[in-house]
Short mmCIF file of C-alpha atoms in Angstrom, two decimals:
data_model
loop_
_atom_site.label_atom_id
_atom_site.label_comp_id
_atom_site.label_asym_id
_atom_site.label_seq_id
_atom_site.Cartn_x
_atom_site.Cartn_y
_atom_site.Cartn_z
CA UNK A 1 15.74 -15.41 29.22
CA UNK A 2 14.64 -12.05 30.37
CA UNK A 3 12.10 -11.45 32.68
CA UNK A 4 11.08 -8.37 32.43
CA UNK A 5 8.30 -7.08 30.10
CA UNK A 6 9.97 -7.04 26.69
CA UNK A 7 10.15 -3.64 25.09
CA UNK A 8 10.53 -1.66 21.44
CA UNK A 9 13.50 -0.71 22.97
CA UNK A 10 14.60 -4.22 23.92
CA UNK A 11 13.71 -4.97 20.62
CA UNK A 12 16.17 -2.58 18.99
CA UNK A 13 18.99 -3.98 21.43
CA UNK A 14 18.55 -7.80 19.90
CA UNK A 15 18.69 -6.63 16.07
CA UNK A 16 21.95 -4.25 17.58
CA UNK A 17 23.09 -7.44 18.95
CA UNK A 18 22.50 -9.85 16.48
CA UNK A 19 19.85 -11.77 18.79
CA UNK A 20 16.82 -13.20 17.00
CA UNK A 21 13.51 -12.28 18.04
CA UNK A 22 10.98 -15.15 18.46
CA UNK A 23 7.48 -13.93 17.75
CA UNK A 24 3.97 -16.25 17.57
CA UNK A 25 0.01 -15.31 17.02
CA UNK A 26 -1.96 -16.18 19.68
CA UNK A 27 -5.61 -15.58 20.23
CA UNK A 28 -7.01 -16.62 23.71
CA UNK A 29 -5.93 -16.80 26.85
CA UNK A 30 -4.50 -20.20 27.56
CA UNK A 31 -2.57 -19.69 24.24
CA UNK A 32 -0.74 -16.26 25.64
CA UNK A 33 -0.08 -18.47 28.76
CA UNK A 34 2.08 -21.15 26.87
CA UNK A 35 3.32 -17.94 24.55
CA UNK A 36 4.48 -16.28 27.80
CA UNK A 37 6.19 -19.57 29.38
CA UNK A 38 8.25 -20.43 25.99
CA UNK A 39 9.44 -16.97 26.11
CA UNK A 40 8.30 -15.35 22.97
CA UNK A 41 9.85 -11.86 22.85
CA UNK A 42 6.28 -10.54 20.68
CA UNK A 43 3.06 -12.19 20.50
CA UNK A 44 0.95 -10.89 17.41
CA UNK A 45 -3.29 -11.01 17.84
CA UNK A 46 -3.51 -11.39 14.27
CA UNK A 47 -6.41 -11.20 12.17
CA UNK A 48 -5.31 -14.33 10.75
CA UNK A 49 -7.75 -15.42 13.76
CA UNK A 50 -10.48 -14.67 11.42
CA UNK A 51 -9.58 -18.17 9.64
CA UNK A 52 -8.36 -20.42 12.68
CA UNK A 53 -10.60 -19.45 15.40
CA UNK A 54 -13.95 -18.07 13.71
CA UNK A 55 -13.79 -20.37 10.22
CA UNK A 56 -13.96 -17.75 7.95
CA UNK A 57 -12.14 -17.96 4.75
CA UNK A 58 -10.11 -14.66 4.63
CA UNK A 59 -9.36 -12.62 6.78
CA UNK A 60 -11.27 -9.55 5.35
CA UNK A 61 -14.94 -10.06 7.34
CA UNK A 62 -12.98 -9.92 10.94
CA UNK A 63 -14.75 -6.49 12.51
CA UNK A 64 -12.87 -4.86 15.20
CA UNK A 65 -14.90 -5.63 17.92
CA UNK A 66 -14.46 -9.54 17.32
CA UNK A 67 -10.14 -8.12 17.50
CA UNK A 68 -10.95 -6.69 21.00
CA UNK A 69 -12.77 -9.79 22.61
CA UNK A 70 -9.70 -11.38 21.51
CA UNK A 71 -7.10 -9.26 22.32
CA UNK A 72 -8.52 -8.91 25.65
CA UNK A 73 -7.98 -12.27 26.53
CA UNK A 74 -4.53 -12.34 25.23
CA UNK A 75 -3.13 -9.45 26.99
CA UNK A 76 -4.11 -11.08 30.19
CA UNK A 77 -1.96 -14.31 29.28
CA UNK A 78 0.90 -12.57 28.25
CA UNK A 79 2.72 -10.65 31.11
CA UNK A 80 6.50 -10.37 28.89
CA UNK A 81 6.13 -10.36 25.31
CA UNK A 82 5.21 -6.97 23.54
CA UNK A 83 1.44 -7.37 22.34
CA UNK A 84 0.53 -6.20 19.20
CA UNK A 85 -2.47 -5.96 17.82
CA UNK A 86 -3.72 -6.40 13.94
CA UNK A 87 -6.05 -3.57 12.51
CA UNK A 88 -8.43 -5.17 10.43
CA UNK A 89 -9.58 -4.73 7.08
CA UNK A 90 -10.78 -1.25 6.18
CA UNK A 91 -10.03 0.32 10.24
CA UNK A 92 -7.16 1.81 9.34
CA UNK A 93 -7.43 2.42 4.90
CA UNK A 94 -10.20 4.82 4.88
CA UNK A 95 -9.17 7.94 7.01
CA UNK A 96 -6.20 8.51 9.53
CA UNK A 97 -9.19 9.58 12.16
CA UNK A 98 -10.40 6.31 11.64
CA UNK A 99 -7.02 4.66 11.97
CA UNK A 100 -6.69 6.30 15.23
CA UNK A 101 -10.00 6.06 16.66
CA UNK A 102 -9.88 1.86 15.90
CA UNK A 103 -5.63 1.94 16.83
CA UNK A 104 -6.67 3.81 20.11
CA UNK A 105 -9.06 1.13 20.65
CA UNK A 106 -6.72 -1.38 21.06
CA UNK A 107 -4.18 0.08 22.97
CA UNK A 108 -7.39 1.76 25.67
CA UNK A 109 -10.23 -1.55 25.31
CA UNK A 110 -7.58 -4.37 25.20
CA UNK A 111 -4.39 -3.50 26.48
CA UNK A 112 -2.26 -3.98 23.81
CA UNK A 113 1.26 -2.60 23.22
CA UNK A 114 1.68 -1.53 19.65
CA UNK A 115 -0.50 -2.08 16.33
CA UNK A 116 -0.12 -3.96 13.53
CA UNK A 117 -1.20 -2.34 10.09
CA UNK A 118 -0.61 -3.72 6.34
CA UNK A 119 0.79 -1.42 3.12
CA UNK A 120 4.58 0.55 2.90
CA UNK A 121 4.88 3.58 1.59
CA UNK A 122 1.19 4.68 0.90
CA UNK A 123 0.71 4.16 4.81
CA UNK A 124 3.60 6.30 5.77
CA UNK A 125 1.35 9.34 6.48
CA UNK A 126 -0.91 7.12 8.83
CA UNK A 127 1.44 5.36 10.53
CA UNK A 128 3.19 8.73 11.33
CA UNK A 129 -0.03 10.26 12.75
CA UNK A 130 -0.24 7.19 14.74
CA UNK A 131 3.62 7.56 16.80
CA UNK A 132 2.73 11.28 17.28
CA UNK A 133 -0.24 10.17 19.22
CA UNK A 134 2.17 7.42 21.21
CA UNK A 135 0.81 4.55 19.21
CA UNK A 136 3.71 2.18 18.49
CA UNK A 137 3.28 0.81 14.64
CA UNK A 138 4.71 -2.66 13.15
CA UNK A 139 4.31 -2.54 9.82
CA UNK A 140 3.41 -5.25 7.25
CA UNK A 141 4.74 -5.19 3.33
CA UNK A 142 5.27 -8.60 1.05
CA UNK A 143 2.34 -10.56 0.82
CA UNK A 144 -0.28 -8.27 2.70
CA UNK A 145 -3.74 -10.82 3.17
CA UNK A 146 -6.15 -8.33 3.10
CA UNK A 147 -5.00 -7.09 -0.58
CA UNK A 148 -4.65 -10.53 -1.62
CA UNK A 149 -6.72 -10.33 -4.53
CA UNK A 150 -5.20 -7.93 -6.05
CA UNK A 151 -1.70 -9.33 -5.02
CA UNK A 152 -3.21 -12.82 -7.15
CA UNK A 153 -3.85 -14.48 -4.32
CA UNK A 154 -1.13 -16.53 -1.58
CA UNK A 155 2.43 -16.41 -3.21
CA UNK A 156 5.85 -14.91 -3.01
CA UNK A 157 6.31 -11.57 -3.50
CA UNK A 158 8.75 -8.74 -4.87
CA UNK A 159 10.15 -11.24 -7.60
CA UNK A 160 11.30 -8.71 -10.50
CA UNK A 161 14.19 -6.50 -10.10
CA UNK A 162 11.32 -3.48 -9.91
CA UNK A 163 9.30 -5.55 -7.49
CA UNK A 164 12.26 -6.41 -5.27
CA UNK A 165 13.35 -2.06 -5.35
CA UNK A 166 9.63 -0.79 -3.90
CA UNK A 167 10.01 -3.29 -1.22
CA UNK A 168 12.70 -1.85 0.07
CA UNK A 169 10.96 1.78 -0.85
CA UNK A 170 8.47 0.69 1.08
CA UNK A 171 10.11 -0.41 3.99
CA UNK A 172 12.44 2.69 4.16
CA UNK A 173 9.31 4.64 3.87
CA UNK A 174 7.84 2.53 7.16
CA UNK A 175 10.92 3.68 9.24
CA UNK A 176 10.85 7.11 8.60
CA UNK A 177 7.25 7.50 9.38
CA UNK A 178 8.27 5.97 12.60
CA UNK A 179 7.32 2.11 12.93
CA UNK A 180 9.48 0.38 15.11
CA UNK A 181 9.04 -3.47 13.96
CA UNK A 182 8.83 -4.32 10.14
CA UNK A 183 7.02 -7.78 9.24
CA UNK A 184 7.89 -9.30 5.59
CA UNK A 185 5.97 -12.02 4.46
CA UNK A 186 6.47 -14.28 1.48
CA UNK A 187 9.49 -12.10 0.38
CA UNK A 188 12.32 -13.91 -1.11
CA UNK A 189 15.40 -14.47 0.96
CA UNK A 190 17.57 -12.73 -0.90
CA UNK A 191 15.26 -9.75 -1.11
CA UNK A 192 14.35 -9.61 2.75
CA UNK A 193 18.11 -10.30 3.58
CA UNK A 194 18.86 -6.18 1.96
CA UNK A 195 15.91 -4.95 3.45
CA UNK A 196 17.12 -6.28 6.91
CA UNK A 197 20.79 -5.01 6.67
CA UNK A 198 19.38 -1.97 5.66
CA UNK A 199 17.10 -1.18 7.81
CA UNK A 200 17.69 0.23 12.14
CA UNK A 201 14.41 -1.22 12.81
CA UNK A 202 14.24 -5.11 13.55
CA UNK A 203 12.46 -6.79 10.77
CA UNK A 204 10.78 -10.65 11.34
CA UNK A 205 9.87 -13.32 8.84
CA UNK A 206 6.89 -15.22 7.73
CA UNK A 207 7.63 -17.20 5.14
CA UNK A 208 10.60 -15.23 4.32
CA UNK A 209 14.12 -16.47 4.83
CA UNK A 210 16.65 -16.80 7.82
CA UNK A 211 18.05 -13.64 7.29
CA UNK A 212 15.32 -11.18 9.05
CA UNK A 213 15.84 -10.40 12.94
CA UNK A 214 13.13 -12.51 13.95
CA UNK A 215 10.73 -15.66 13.05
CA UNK A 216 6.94 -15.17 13.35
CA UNK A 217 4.96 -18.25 13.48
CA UNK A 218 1.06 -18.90 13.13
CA UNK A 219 0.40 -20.72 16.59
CA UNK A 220 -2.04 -23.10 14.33
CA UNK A 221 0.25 -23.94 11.55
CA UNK A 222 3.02 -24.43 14.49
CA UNK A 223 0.99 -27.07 16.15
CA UNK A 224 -1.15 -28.66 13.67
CA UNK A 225 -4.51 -27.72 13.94
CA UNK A 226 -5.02 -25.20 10.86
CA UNK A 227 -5.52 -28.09 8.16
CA UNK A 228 -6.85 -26.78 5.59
CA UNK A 229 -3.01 -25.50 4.31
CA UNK A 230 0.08 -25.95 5.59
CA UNK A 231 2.93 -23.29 4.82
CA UNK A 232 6.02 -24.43 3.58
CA UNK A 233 7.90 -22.74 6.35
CA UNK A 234 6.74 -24.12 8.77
CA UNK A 235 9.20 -27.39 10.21
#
């Protein structure tokens, strides 16, 4: 196991390698703690914390400043995965200044070591403005929670032939513009299979297949103690 901080660079030696990357939310301290000791490569403060932590039932009312508290604590748990940190709904979709005033936030206020935003190729020209400005950018395309509704709510995505072609758009788009990490949730195996052997950039997998360069896990669903729902990928 390595025991060093992990890096993007790091990162990009695994998918070279062929070594998956194991990646978990977390969303307090203790949490980051037993991320840190299993040896998670990336732990994700997702928004996702809106649901499991403050019992709301989306993820769209999280604010940023409920992101920070959290993210605080986290960074101080975790001293070798790479943090990231989830902009929330409508900190990042508005304006690019507002994507990098809220982006800035988390890698000044909390500590974190990259951001997490939702959307492919119509966020190319933020996340772009973000690297220039040394903000590291996952990016987020499949099912993307905070435009579930007009996604039709929690299920797979990119099932046509058309559907499965602006995934992979959108994901070529996301490396260009710079992003270093790629998550694809809910895409179909098959689907998220091309995107990864096309793609430099690792890409990781909620819900999506074997094939990615990593596994994300929600630390809830992992462990039990979301019960409203379940995922189907999670064993």
């Amino acid at each position: 196991m390595r025991e060093k901080k992990v890096t993007i660079n790091n990162l990009l030696e695994m998918k070279r390698k062929g070594e998956k990357i194991a990646m978990v939310t977390a969303y307090d301290y203790h949490t980051a703690v037993l991320a840190d000791r299993a040896g998670m490569d990336v732990v994700l403060i997702g928004d996702s914390l809106g649901m499991t932590m403050l019992g709301y039932e989306s993820t769209l009312p999280v604010t940023m400043n409920e992101m920070i508290i959290f993210s605080k604590a986290v960074t101080r748990g975790c001293k070798r995965p790479l943090v990231v940190g989830d902009m929330p709904y409508m900190t990042y979709q508005v304006s690019i200044d507002d994507a990098m005033r809220n982006a800035g936030r988390f890698m000044s206020e909390a500590g974190t070591d990259a951001i997490k935003l939702e959307g492919g190729k119509h966020m190319a020209k933020t996340v772009e403005a973000l690297v220039k400005v040394g903000i590291p950018v996952m990016g987020h395309i499949g099912l993307t929670p905070q435009s579930m509704a007009m996604l039709g709510g929690f299920k797979v995505q990119g099932k046509t032939a058309q559907a499965a072609v602006d995934l992979l758009d959108d994901a070529i788009a996301l490396e260009n513009a710079g992003s270093f990490f790629i998550l694809l949730e809910l895409v179909p195996s098959v689907i998220s299979k091309v995107i990864s052997e096309r793609l430099t950039i690792p890409t990781v997998s909620i819900g999506s297949g074997p094939d990615c360069d990593g596994q994300l896990l929600i630390f809830h669903d992992l462990v039990g103690l979301f019960e409203a729902f379940t995922p189907k990928h999670v064993k």
